[in-house]
Amino acid sequence: MKIEKLFTLTVMLGLLAALATACRSPQVVGAGASTPPAELVQPTYLYEVTRHLYRWYLDEAEVEQVTRQKQFVFWVRQLHPRLDPGDQSVLGEIVLPQLGLSLRVKKADYRIEELHTTVQSQTFKITQVTRLKVPDVAPANCTVVTLDMQEMVDYLFRTRSQRDYPDAALMDRMRVALRQELVREGVSNNAAGTEQIVHFSPLSPVANEVWVYWETGRKLLHFASDIDLANPAVWQQESLMVKVFDLDQQVVLSHEEAPGSNRFLTRHQVGRVLFNCLVLGQRVAVPARTPPIPPGP
Amino acid sequence: MRTSLMPEVHRKADRRGEIPDFLGSHNPACANICAATGEPDVVQSSRTLSRRPGSLATGHRSPIADCCLLLTLLLLLMASASARAEAPFVQLDSPATTVGYLASLLINEVPFPGERGYESEADTRAAMLQILWVLDSRIHQIPPGYLQRHVAGVTSQDIIDIITGTGGRRQCEGFYRNASGQFVTDQRVQERIQNLLRIANSGGKPGHFAGLLNHAQGLARAYVKGGVQEADRYAGLKQVGPVRVTGHAYAWMTDVDANHPGGNFVTIPDNDDGSLGGNRFFTLKEVAK
């Protein structure tokens, strides 16, 4: 009799545990290989993704178009590309059908033997943003997540000026990397010999990138990596992760001016970067380099 | 050697990303490394060593001579191991040559492990091949209704011109002709490649970095020698959504900025493998002939 009671109690506890788990992640619909990782369908994560798009990609026409609707819709799925042997990274896709945007996200987890470095992200980071015509209905292997539109709008409004800056350790690493870039770029004009003013864009928790406006050099620098920026290993390989855009040479009103070239940013893109660097960003003065002391006699 | 590889390459390549390995098991570079390290000598020395203890025990040779022989063999073995450790896994052609310049572009435009957009070695290799096809299409696959300058920004049959473009309208950032007309790259391009080369040649065995650099160099050599045929995954593309397109790809841009190259370029969607190695590829809208 006691054994039967014990068995019943165990089964009930098991059922309660299963029910509690199900209640914590009610957004996930579907099962098996097509179910995306729970993190990807968490509202808090999708709010951050949308805030990143709001800051870096969306314009007012798109926002006006989508806010007329009651629900903000996401189609989420896990991707299964062929990865390198031993690579445990997880990739996913988030489609915002109302905006015609497709994002590829990645939670990296692999080792670079040559660098003796493990690339391991704490969360999914955006690796691609593409504007595409999306189908009218979600593909069968997608999980559909809907969030209340008004709550999303309120969140975006509330956080529109939120500034997330690097901590002191990361800032120090960025400063060192930046100085190397300035020296590299200043070879011809000796720019590194004087104090340089730069402006860092705020960081996003869902992207491994930071833009820097080099005011005195009239250039934009884009640092991006597959490795979390907080990982010191990133900054040991800074030459692998920076792109430089000369604001006097590489800005056009429209790509129509130089069709097919991958060299230019549009004025619109540059304006957005400058807003994030100058208005929301952090101004940093990089002191002049101390010239090396010549060896004594 | 590379010419004889081509038919096999054609058979191996398919449109879904199975990229031919130009430096596989018959890799001449591997043969060079083996020759440099004296691999056969090491094997021979080991065999000799394994037989020698018997002769030492029988006393047919003086102990001093045997010691000298052993010492010599030991030194040879150490020298061989040292040479093997120092032999580079990758050697790139000079960027001052057409082959080296093309390889520099293929390397510069794709992500390596740890870089933004890196997915796998296979994905990066596929991106290199497709970039090569964009360049080739800008010379040899100009669609009806278009002039080459509409698509490539220049009128030329020279792959270098296709890469550098003309004047301020460079086609590939960091690649241009200097005032003397020489094709050159920005300093940072070569710095990155040198860094990749250093990483690739470090460690005890070739890894992803070496594989990717060798692949780029192999592609460039094969292309300059005889062209790469039948490996363009976009060749047969006729429709993108409601838009009739020409097939082939004619531009690529970094995917992360939701960029579009302007003109009649049409984004190749993911369903057609339009995103490779962190780059988005673009075909052309079909126009009246």
PDB file of C-alpha atoms in Angstrom, chain B:
ATOM      1  CA  MET B   1      49.536  18.913 -62.898  1.00  0.00           C
ATOM      2  CA  ARG B   2      46.790  21.449 -62.265  1.00  0.00           C
ATOM      3  CA  THR B   3      45.501  21.155 -65.817  1.00  0.00           C
ATOM      4  CA  SER B   4      45.096  17.432 -65.402  1.00  0.00           C
ATOM      5  CA  LEU B   5      43.136  18.064 -62.223  1.00  0.00           C
ATOM      6  CA  MET B   6      40.476  20.085 -63.962  1.00  0.00           C
ATOM      7  CA  PRO B   7      38.249  17.308 -65.356  1.00  0.00           C
ATOM      8  CA  GLU B   8      38.064  15.768 -61.916  1.00  0.00           C
ATOM      9  CA  VAL B   9      37.259  19.156 -60.463  1.00  0.00           C
ATOM     10  CA  HIS B  10      34.367  19.504 -62.870  1.00  0.00           C
ATOM     11  CA  ARG B  11      32.923  16.205 -61.842  1.00  0.00           C
ATOM     12  CA  LYS B  12      33.213  16.941 -58.156  1.00  0.00           C
ATOM     13  CA  ALA B  13      31.655  20.377 -58.239  1.00  0.00           C
ATOM     14  CA  ASP B  14      27.917  20.606 -57.916  1.00  0.00           C
ATOM     15  CA  ARG B  15      25.524  23.496 -57.483  1.00  0.00           C
ATOM     16  CA  ARG B  16      24.753  22.915 -53.835  1.00  0.00           C
ATOM     17  CA  GLY B  17      28.115  23.732 -52.399  1.00  0.00           C
ATOM     18  CA  GLU B  18      30.327  20.716 -52.926  1.00  0.00           C
ATOM     19  CA  ILE B  19      33.388  22.699 -53.733  1.00  0.00           C
ATOM     20  CA  PRO B  20      36.293  21.032 -55.495  1.00  0.00           C
ATOM     21  CA  ASP B  21      39.379  20.720 -53.358  1.00  0.00           C
ATOM     22  CA  PHE B  22      42.184  21.913 -55.526  1.00  0.00           C
ATOM     23  CA  LEU B  23      44.755  20.901 -52.970  1.00  0.00           C
ATOM     24  CA  GLY B  24      43.578  17.509 -51.864  1.00  0.00           C
ATOM     25  CA  SER B  25      45.473  14.289 -51.523  1.00  0.00           C
ATOM     26  CA  HIS B  26      47.311  14.894 -54.793  1.00  0.00           C
ATOM     27  CA  ASN B  27      48.367  18.283 -53.641  1.00  0.00           C
ATOM     28  CA  PRO B  28      51.715  19.218 -55.112  1.00  0.00           C
ATOM     29  CA  ALA B  29      52.300  21.517 -52.157  1.00  0.00           C
ATOM     30  CA  CYS B  30      52.039  18.494 -49.889  1.00  0.00           C
ATOM     31  CA  ALA B  31      54.568  16.685 -52.030  1.00  0.00           C
ATOM     32  CA  ASN B  32      56.871  19.656 -51.670  1.00  0.00           C
ATOM     33  CA  ILE B  33      56.504  19.620 -47.907  1.00  0.00           C
ATOM     34  CA  CYS B  34      57.286  15.908 -47.798  1.00  0.00           C
ATOM     35  CA  ALA B  35      60.329  16.459 -49.970  1.00  0.00           C
ATOM     36  CA  ALA B  36      61.480  19.335 -47.801  1.00  0.00           C
ATOM     37  CA  THR B  37      61.108  17.357 -44.615  1.00  0.00           C
ATOM     38  CA  GLY B  38      62.746  14.281 -46.098  1.00  0.00           C
ATOM     39  CA  GLU B  39      59.867  12.053 -45.020  1.00  0.00           C
ATOM     40  CA  PRO B  40      61.124   8.946 -46.906  1.00  0.00           C
ATOM     41  CA  ASP B  41      64.514   9.338 -45.252  1.00  0.00           C
ATOM     42  CA  VAL B  42      62.876   9.280 -41.846  1.00  0.00           C
ATOM     43  CA  VAL B  43      61.134   6.022 -42.658  1.00  0.00           C
ATOM     44  CA  GLN B  44      64.293   4.523 -44.010  1.00  0.00           C
ATOM     45  CA  SER B  45      66.240   5.641 -40.944  1.00  0.00           C
ATOM     46  CA  SER B  46      63.703   4.093 -38.631  1.00  0.00           C
ATOM     47  CA  ARG B  47      63.945   0.791 -40.437  1.00  0.00           C
ATOM     48  CA  THR B  48      67.708   0.901 -40.294  1.00  0.00           C
ATOM     49  CA  LEU B  49      67.580   1.628 -36.601  1.00  0.00           C
ATOM     50  CA  SER B  50      65.269  -1.259 -35.932  1.00  0.00           C
ATOM     51  CA  ARG B  51      67.714  -3.658 -37.479  1.00  0.00           C
ATOM     52  CA  ARG B  52      70.852  -2.265 -35.904  1.00  0.00           C
ATOM     53  CA  PRO B  53      70.489  -3.511 -32.331  1.00  0.00           C
ATOM     54  CA  GLY B  54      70.980  -7.027 -33.614  1.00  0.00           C
ATOM     55  CA  SER B  55      74.204  -6.145 -35.333  1.00  0.00           C
ATOM     56  CA  LEU B  56      75.402  -4.299 -32.269  1.00  0.00           C
ATOM     57  CA  ALA B  57      74.897  -7.420 -30.204  1.00  0.00           C
ATOM     58  CA  THR B  58      76.756  -9.624 -32.636  1.00  0.00           C
ATOM     59  CA  GLY B  59      79.810  -7.373 -32.525  1.00  0.00           C
ATOM     60  CA  HIS B  60      80.485  -7.321 -36.289  1.00  0.00           C
ATOM     61  CA  ARG B  61      81.225  -3.570 -36.063  1.00  0.00           C
ATOM     62  CA  SER B  62      83.278  -1.716 -33.511  1.00  0.00           C
ATOM     63  CA  PRO B  63      81.235  -0.081 -30.703  1.00  0.00           C
ATOM     64  CA  ILE B  64      82.656   3.350 -31.574  1.00  0.00           C
ATOM     65  CA  ALA B  65      81.589   3.009 -35.211  1.00  0.00           C
ATOM     66  CA  ASP B  66      78.151   1.887 -34.167  1.00  0.00           C
ATOM     67  CA  CYS B  67      77.869   4.801 -31.751  1.00  0.00           C
ATOM     68  CA  CYS B  68      78.903   7.209 -34.499  1.00  0.00           C
ATOM     69  CA  LEU B  69      76.346   5.702 -36.834  1.00  0.00           C
ATOM     70  CA  LEU B  70      73.629   5.943 -34.212  1.00  0.00           C
ATOM     71  CA  LEU B  71      74.582   9.520 -33.432  1.00  0.00           C
ATOM     72  CA  THR B  72      74.522  10.411 -37.118  1.00  0.00           C
ATOM     73  CA  LEU B  73      71.125   8.830 -37.558  1.00  0.00           C
ATOM     74  CA  LEU B  74      69.838  10.604 -34.463  1.00  0.00           C
ATOM     75  CA  LEU B  75      71.047  13.942 -35.767  1.00  0.00           C
ATOM     76  CA  LEU B  76      69.471  13.245 -39.153  1.00  0.00           C
ATOM     77  CA  LEU B  77      66.220  12.371 -37.441  1.00  0.00           C
ATOM     78  CA  MET B  78      66.261  15.582 -35.391  1.00  0.00           C
ATOM     79  CA  ALA B  79      67.146  17.696 -38.428  1.00  0.00           C
ATOM     80  CA  SER B  80      64.345  16.059 -40.370  1.00  0.00           C
ATOM     81  CA  ALA B  81      61.825  16.708 -37.586  1.00  0.00           C
ATOM     82  CA  SER B  82      63.012  20.289 -37.313  1.00  0.00           C
ATOM     83  CA  ALA B  83      62.676  20.838 -41.054  1.00  0.00           C
ATOM     84  CA  ARG B  84      59.183  19.390 -40.952  1.00  0.00           C
ATOM     85  CA  ALA B  85      58.187  21.758 -38.144  1.00  0.00           C
ATOM     86  CA  GLU B  86      59.501  24.766 -40.026  1.00  0.00           C
ATOM     87  CA  ALA B  87      58.020  23.933 -43.421  1.00  0.00           C
ATOM     88  CA  PRO B  88      55.062  26.246 -43.983  1.00  0.00           C
ATOM     89  CA  PHE B  89      51.652  24.747 -44.558  1.00  0.00           C
ATOM     90  CA  VAL B  90      50.773  27.619 -46.866  1.00  0.00           C
ATOM     91  CA  GLN B  91      52.769  29.672 -49.311  1.00  0.00           C
ATOM     92  CA  LEU B  92      50.954  32.355 -51.268  1.00  0.00           C
ATOM     93  CA  ASP B  93      51.984  33.797 -54.597  1.00  0.00           C
ATOM     94  CA  SER B  94      53.150  37.394 -54.653  1.00  0.00           C
ATOM     95  CA  PRO B  95      50.271  39.893 -54.831  1.00  0.00           C
ATOM     96  CA  ALA B  96      52.243  41.618 -57.568  1.00  0.00           C
ATOM     97  CA  THR B  97      51.286  38.719 -59.871  1.00  0.00           C
ATOM     98  CA  THR B  98      47.822  38.191 -61.336  1.00  0.00           C
ATOM     99  CA  VAL B  99      47.455  34.874 -59.519  1.00  0.00           C
ATOM    100  CA  GLY B 100      48.583  36.328 -56.201  1.00  0.00           C
ATOM    101  CA  TYR B 101      46.396  39.403 -56.574  1.00  0.00           C
ATOM    102  CA  LEU B 102      43.338  37.309 -57.335  1.00  0.00           C
ATOM    103  CA  ALA B 103      44.106  35.052 -54.363  1.00  0.00           C
ATOM    104  CA  SER B 104      44.412  38.155 -52.158  1.00  0.00           C
ATOM    105  CA  LEU B 105      40.941  39.235 -53.186  1.00  0.00           C
ATOM    106  CA  LEU B 106      39.416  35.810 -52.561  1.00  0.00           C
ATOM    107  CA  ILE B 107      41.028  35.736 -49.116  1.00  0.00           C
ATOM    108  CA  ASN B 108      40.126  39.301 -48.252  1.00  0.00           C
ATOM    109  CA  GLU B 109      36.435  39.000 -49.014  1.00  0.00           C
ATOM    110  CA  VAL B 110      35.545  35.994 -46.894  1.00  0.00           C
ATOM    111  CA  PRO B 111      35.419  35.273 -43.162  1.00  0.00           C
ATOM    112  CA  PHE B 112      37.904  33.014 -41.406  1.00  0.00           C
ATOM    113  CA  PRO B 113      37.287  31.279 -38.042  1.00  0.00           C
ATOM    114  CA  GLY B 114      36.540  33.839 -35.355  1.00  0.00           C
ATOM    115  CA  GLU B 115      35.517  36.518 -37.838  1.00  0.00           C
ATOM    116  CA  ARG B 116      32.024  37.874 -38.224  1.00  0.00           C
ATOM    117  CA  GLY B 117      29.996  35.730 -40.619  1.00  0.00           C
ATOM    118  CA  TYR B 118      32.124  32.608 -40.298  1.00  0.00           C
ATOM    119  CA  GLU B 119      29.993  29.497 -40.511  1.00  0.00           C
ATOM    120  CA  SER B 120      32.263  26.711 -41.663  1.00  0.00           C
ATOM    121  CA  GLU B 121      35.276  26.048 -43.822  1.00  0.00           C
ATOM    122  CA  ALA B 122      32.979  24.664 -46.523  1.00  0.00           C
ATOM    123  CA  ASP B 123      30.827  27.802 -46.481  1.00  0.00           C
ATOM    124  CA  THR B 124      33.841  30.088 -46.778  1.00  0.00           C
ATOM    125  CA  ARG B 125      35.260  27.974 -49.611  1.00  0.00           C
ATOM    126  CA  ALA B 126      31.923  28.208 -51.406  1.00  0.00           C
ATOM    127  CA  ALA B 127      31.956  31.984 -51.002  1.00  0.00           C
ATOM    128  CA  MET B 128      35.443  32.190 -52.531  1.00  0.00           C
ATOM    129  CA  LEU B 129      34.330  30.196 -55.533  1.00  0.00           C
ATOM    130  CA  GLN B 130      31.232  32.285 -56.020  1.00  0.00           C
ATOM    131  CA  ILE B 131      33.210  35.518 -55.828  1.00  0.00           C
ATOM    132  CA  LEU B 132      35.466  34.135 -58.537  1.00  0.00           C
ATOM    133  CA  TRP B 133      32.373  33.455 -60.586  1.00  0.00           C
ATOM    134  CA  VAL B 134      31.139  37.002 -60.142  1.00  0.00           C
ATOM    135  CA  LEU B 135      34.409  38.267 -61.571  1.00  0.00           C
ATOM    136  CA  ASP B 136      34.295  35.794 -64.447  1.00  0.00           C
ATOM    137  CA  SER B 137      30.660  36.599 -65.200  1.00  0.00           C
ATOM    138  CA  ARG B 138      31.546  40.273 -65.414  1.00  0.00           C
ATOM    139  CA  ILE B 139      33.861  39.348 -68.308  1.00  0.00           C
ATOM    140  CA  HIS B 140      32.289  36.377 -70.046  1.00  0.00           C
ATOM    141  CA  GLN B 141      28.610  36.261 -69.078  1.00  0.00           C
ATOM    142  CA  ILE B 142      27.270  39.726 -69.817  1.00  0.00           C
ATOM    143  CA  PRO B 143      23.527  39.173 -70.253  1.00  0.00           C
ATOM    144  CA  PRO B 144      21.676  40.300 -73.378  1.00  0.00           C
ATOM    145  CA  GLY B 145      20.569  43.909 -73.062  1.00  0.00           C
ATOM    146  CA  TYR B 146      23.513  44.915 -70.878  1.00  0.00           C
ATOM    147  CA  LEU B 147      26.894  46.376 -71.668  1.00  0.00           C
ATOM    148  CA  GLN B 148      29.859  45.223 -69.638  1.00  0.00           C
ATOM    149  CA  ARG B 149      30.343  48.668 -68.138  1.00  0.00           C
ATOM    150  CA  HIS B 150      26.782  48.549 -66.752  1.00  0.00           C
ATOM    151  CA  VAL B 151      27.642  45.432 -64.845  1.00  0.00           C
ATOM    152  CA  ALA B 152      31.344  45.715 -64.097  1.00  0.00           C
ATOM    153  CA  GLY B 153      31.954  49.452 -64.201  1.00  0.00           C
ATOM    154  CA  VAL B 154      34.682  48.887 -66.821  1.00  0.00           C
ATOM    155  CA  THR B 155      35.090  47.536 -70.328  1.00  0.00           C
ATOM    156  CA  SER B 156      37.882  45.001 -70.230  1.00  0.00           C
ATOM    157  CA  GLN B 157      38.737  41.342 -70.594  1.00  0.00           C
ATOM    158  CA  ASP B 158      41.426  41.608 -67.936  1.00  0.00           C
ATOM    159  CA  ILE B 159      40.510  40.130 -64.550  1.00  0.00           C
ATOM    160  CA  ILE B 160      42.694  42.745 -62.853  1.00  0.00           C
ATOM    161  CA  ASP B 161      40.601  45.567 -64.357  1.00  0.00           C
ATOM    162  CA  ILE B 162      37.454  43.841 -63.170  1.00  0.00           C
ATOM    163  CA  ILE B 163      38.838  43.750 -59.630  1.00  0.00           C
ATOM    164  CA  THR B 164      40.245  47.263 -59.520  1.00  0.00           C
ATOM    165  CA  GLY B 165      37.568  49.128 -61.480  1.00  0.00           C
ATOM    166  CA  THR B 166      38.534  52.574 -62.611  1.00  0.00           C
ATOM    167  CA  GLY B 167      39.385  55.793 -60.828  1.00  0.00           C
ATOM    168  CA  GLY B 168      37.204  56.655 -57.856  1.00  0.00           C
ATOM    169  CA  ARG B 169      34.673  53.953 -58.751  1.00  0.00           C
ATOM    170  CA  ARG B 170      36.682  51.059 -57.457  1.00  0.00           C
ATOM    171  CA  GLN B 171      34.762  47.831 -57.438  1.00  0.00           C
ATOM    172  CA  CYS B 172      36.389  46.004 -54.554  1.00  0.00           C
ATOM    173  CA  GLU B 173      37.385  48.007 -51.518  1.00  0.00           C
ATOM    174  CA  GLY B 174      41.126  47.924 -50.887  1.00  0.00           C
ATOM    175  CA  PHE B 175      42.039  46.853 -54.448  1.00  0.00           C
ATOM    176  CA  TYR B 176      43.066  49.487 -56.970  1.00  0.00           C
ATOM    177  CA  ARG B 177      45.664  50.685 -59.429  1.00  0.00           C
ATOM    178  CA  ASN B 178      48.163  53.222 -58.134  1.00  0.00           C
ATOM    179  CA  ALA B 179      49.302  56.333 -59.966  1.00  0.00           C
ATOM    180  CA  SER B 180      51.773  54.233 -61.948  1.00  0.00           C
ATOM    181  CA  GLY B 181      49.053  51.867 -63.070  1.00  0.00           C
ATOM    182  CA  GLN B 182      50.272  48.966 -60.938  1.00  0.00           C
ATOM    183  CA  PHE B 183      47.595  46.866 -59.271  1.00  0.00           C
ATOM    184  CA  VAL B 184      48.027  47.171 -55.521  1.00  0.00           C
ATOM    185  CA  THR B 185      46.065  46.723 -52.312  1.00  0.00           C
ATOM    186  CA  ASP B 186      45.587  48.807 -49.218  1.00  0.00           C
ATOM    187  CA  GLN B 187      48.190  48.094 -46.605  1.00  0.00           C
ATOM    188  CA  ARG B 188      45.579  46.608 -44.277  1.00  0.00           C
ATOM    189  CA  VAL B 189      44.629  43.969 -46.847  1.00  0.00           C
ATOM    190  CA  GLN B 190      48.147  42.576 -46.902  1.00  0.00           C
ATOM    191  CA  GLU B 191      48.455  42.937 -43.130  1.00  0.00           C
ATOM    192  CA  ARG B 192      45.365  40.803 -42.653  1.00  0.00           C
ATOM    193  CA  ILE B 193      46.615  38.228 -45.139  1.00  0.00           C
ATOM    194  CA  GLN B 194      50.017  38.115 -43.469  1.00  0.00           C
ATOM    195  CA  ASN B 195      48.295  37.637 -40.127  1.00  0.00           C
ATOM    196  CA  LEU B 196      46.177  34.817 -41.549  1.00  0.00           C
ATOM    197  CA  LEU B 197      49.295  33.283 -43.059  1.00  0.00           C
ATOM    198  CA  ARG B 198      51.097  33.459 -39.721  1.00  0.00           C
ATOM    199  CA  ILE B 199      48.182  31.769 -37.982  1.00  0.00           C
ATOM    200  CA  ALA B 200      47.882  29.131 -40.718  1.00  0.00           C
ATOM    201  CA  ASN B 201      51.553  28.233 -40.494  1.00  0.00           C
ATOM    202  CA  SER B 202      51.554  28.021 -36.702  1.00  0.00           C
ATOM    203  CA  GLY B 203      50.830  24.875 -34.756  1.00  0.00           C
ATOM    204  CA  GLY B 204      51.797  21.313 -35.482  1.00  0.00           C
ATOM    205  CA  LYS B 205      49.447  20.583 -38.335  1.00  0.00           C
ATOM    206  CA  PRO B 206      47.485  22.455 -40.992  1.00  0.00           C
ATOM    207  CA  GLY B 207      44.051  23.537 -39.818  1.00  0.00           C
ATOM    208  CA  HIS B 208      41.140  25.531 -41.198  1.00  0.00           C
ATOM    209  CA  PHE B 209      43.241  28.624 -41.848  1.00  0.00           C
ATOM    210  CA  ALA B 210      45.721  26.673 -43.949  1.00  0.00           C
ATOM    211  CA  GLY B 211      42.915  24.859 -45.750  1.00  0.00           C
ATOM    212  CA  LEU B 212      41.205  28.099 -46.669  1.00  0.00           C
ATOM    213  CA  LEU B 213      44.335  29.925 -47.777  1.00  0.00           C
ATOM    214  CA  ASN B 214      45.436  26.974 -49.897  1.00  0.00           C
ATOM    215  CA  HIS B 215      41.975  26.789 -51.406  1.00  0.00           C
ATOM    216  CA  ALA B 216      42.051  30.460 -52.386  1.00  0.00           C
ATOM    217  CA  GLN B 217      45.484  30.108 -53.910  1.00  0.00           C
ATOM    218  CA  GLY B 218      44.426  26.934 -55.722  1.00  0.00           C
ATOM    219  CA  LEU B 219      41.318  28.578 -57.120  1.00  0.00           C
ATOM    220  CA  ALA B 220      43.283  31.583 -58.329  1.00  0.00           C
ATOM    221  CA  ARG B 221      45.924  29.430 -60.001  1.00  0.00           C
ATOM    222  CA  ALA B 222      43.352  27.190 -61.639  1.00  0.00           C
ATOM    223  CA  TYR B 223      41.350  30.161 -62.881  1.00  0.00           C
ATOM    224  CA  VAL B 224      44.283  32.020 -64.386  1.00  0.00           C
ATOM    225  CA  LYS B 225      45.506  28.820 -66.003  1.00  0.00           C
ATOM    226  CA  GLY B 226      42.296  27.608 -67.544  1.00  0.00           C
ATOM    227  CA  GLY B 227      39.152  29.012 -65.949  1.00  0.00           C
ATOM    228  CA  VAL B 228      36.738  27.348 -63.621  1.00  0.00           C
ATOM    229  CA  GLN B 229      33.755  25.970 -65.462  1.00  0.00           C
ATOM    230  CA  GLU B 230      30.442  24.528 -64.493  1.00  0.00           C
ATOM    231  CA  ALA B 231      30.635  25.404 -60.827  1.00  0.00           C
ATOM    232  CA  ASP B 232      28.423  28.491 -60.764  1.00  0.00           C
ATOM    233  CA  ARG B 233      25.472  27.682 -58.542  1.00  0.00           C
ATOM    234  CA  TYR B 234      23.608  30.733 -59.828  1.00  0.00           C
ATOM    235  CA  ALA B 235      24.081  30.045 -63.546  1.00  0.00           C
ATOM    236  CA  GLY B 236      20.620  28.597 -63.995  1.00  0.00           C
ATOM    237  CA  LEU B 237      18.754  31.121 -61.867  1.00  0.00           C
ATOM    238  CA  LYS B 238      15.858  32.500 -63.926  1.00  0.00           C
ATOM    239  CA  GLN B 239      13.385  33.860 -61.411  1.00  0.00           C
ATOM    240  CA  VAL B 240      13.631  35.632 -58.053  1.00  0.00           C
ATOM    241  CA  GLY B 241      10.135  36.063 -56.678  1.00  0.00           C
ATOM    242  CA  PRO B 242       8.171  37.896 -59.365  1.00  0.00           C
ATOM    243  CA  VAL B 243      11.316  39.150 -61.117  1.00  0.00           C
ATOM    244  CA  ARG B 244      12.790  37.462 -64.199  1.00  0.00           C
ATOM    245  CA  VAL B 245      16.557  37.372 -63.832  1.00  0.00           C
ATOM    246  CA  THR B 246      19.520  36.612 -66.056  1.00  0.00           C
ATOM    247  CA  GLY B 247      21.167  33.881 -63.999  1.00  0.00           C
ATOM    248  CA  HIS B 248      24.777  34.060 -62.731  1.00  0.00           C
ATOM    249  CA  ALA B 249      25.819  36.526 -60.025  1.00  0.00           C
ATOM    250  CA  TYR B 250      27.324  39.905 -60.782  1.00  0.00           C
ATOM    251  CA  ALA B 251      27.913  41.492 -57.390  1.00  0.00           C
ATOM    252  CA  TRP B 252      28.446  40.661 -53.760  1.00  0.00           C
ATOM    253  CA  MET B 253      28.251  42.757 -50.610  1.00  0.00           C
ATOM    254  CA  THR B 254      28.616  42.159 -46.915  1.00  0.00           C
ATOM    255  CA  ASP B 255      25.327  40.756 -45.739  1.00  0.00           C
ATOM    256  CA  VAL B 256      25.125  42.437 -42.395  1.00  0.00           C
ATOM    257  CA  ASP B 257      24.233  45.916 -43.559  1.00  0.00           C
ATOM    258  CA  ALA B 258      21.174  44.855 -45.552  1.00  0.00           C
ATOM    259  CA  ASN B 259      22.988  46.453 -48.475  1.00  0.00           C
ATOM    260  CA  HIS B 260      21.989  46.583 -52.090  1.00  0.00           C
ATOM    261  CA  PRO B 261      24.414  47.446 -54.870  1.00  0.00           C
ATOM    262  CA  GLY B 262      21.933  49.553 -56.845  1.00  0.00           C
ATOM    263  CA  GLY B 263      21.220  49.398 -60.574  1.00  0.00           C
ATOM    264  CA  ASN B 264      19.341  46.363 -61.856  1.00  0.00           C
ATOM    265  CA  PHE B 265      20.901  44.061 -59.318  1.00  0.00           C
ATOM    266  CA  VAL B 266      18.494  41.618 -57.715  1.00  0.00           C
ATOM    267  CA  THR B 267      19.111  40.030 -54.336  1.00  0.00           C
ATOM    268  CA  ILE B 268      19.543  36.266 -54.580  1.00  0.00           C
ATOM    269  CA  PRO B 269      17.498  34.868 -51.687  1.00  0.00           C
ATOM    270  CA  ASP B 270      18.553  32.284 -49.157  1.00  0.00           C
ATOM    271  CA  ASN B 271      16.448  29.648 -50.891  1.00  0.00           C
ATOM    272  CA  ASP B 272      18.878  29.900 -53.786  1.00  0.00           C
ATOM    273  CA  ASP B 273      21.968  29.962 -51.543  1.00  0.00           C
ATOM    274  CA  GLY B 274      22.260  33.726 -52.005  1.00  0.00           C
ATOM    275  CA  SER B 275      24.184  34.129 -48.762  1.00  0.00           C
ATOM    276  CA  LEU B 276      27.629  32.561 -48.554  1.00  0.00           C
ATOM    277  CA  GLY B 277      30.516  33.305 -46.250  1.00  0.00           C
ATOM    278  CA  GLY B 278      28.875  36.384 -44.787  1.00  0.00           C
ATOM    279  CA  ASN B 279      28.286  37.840 -48.257  1.00  0.00           C
ATOM    280  CA  ARG B 280      25.062  38.388 -50.160  1.00  0.00           C
ATOM    281  CA  PHE B 281      25.203  37.739 -53.913  1.00  0.00           C
ATOM    282  CA  PHE B 282      23.191  39.571 -56.555  1.00  0.00           C
ATOM    283  CA  THR B 283      22.070  38.628 -60.037  1.00  0.00           C
ATOM    284  CA  LEU B 284      20.586  40.963 -62.678  1.00  0.00           C
ATOM    285  CA  LYS B 285      17.061  41.769 -63.708  1.00  0.00           C
ATOM    286  CA  GLU B 286      16.327  40.474 -67.207  1.00  0.00           C
ATOM    287  CA  VAL B 287      15.923  43.314 -69.675  1.00  0.00           C
ATOM    288  CA  ALA B 288      14.635  43.504 -73.243  1.00  0.00           C
ATOM    289  CA  LYS B 289      17.257  42.466 -75.803  1.00  0.00           C
TER     290      LYS B 289
END
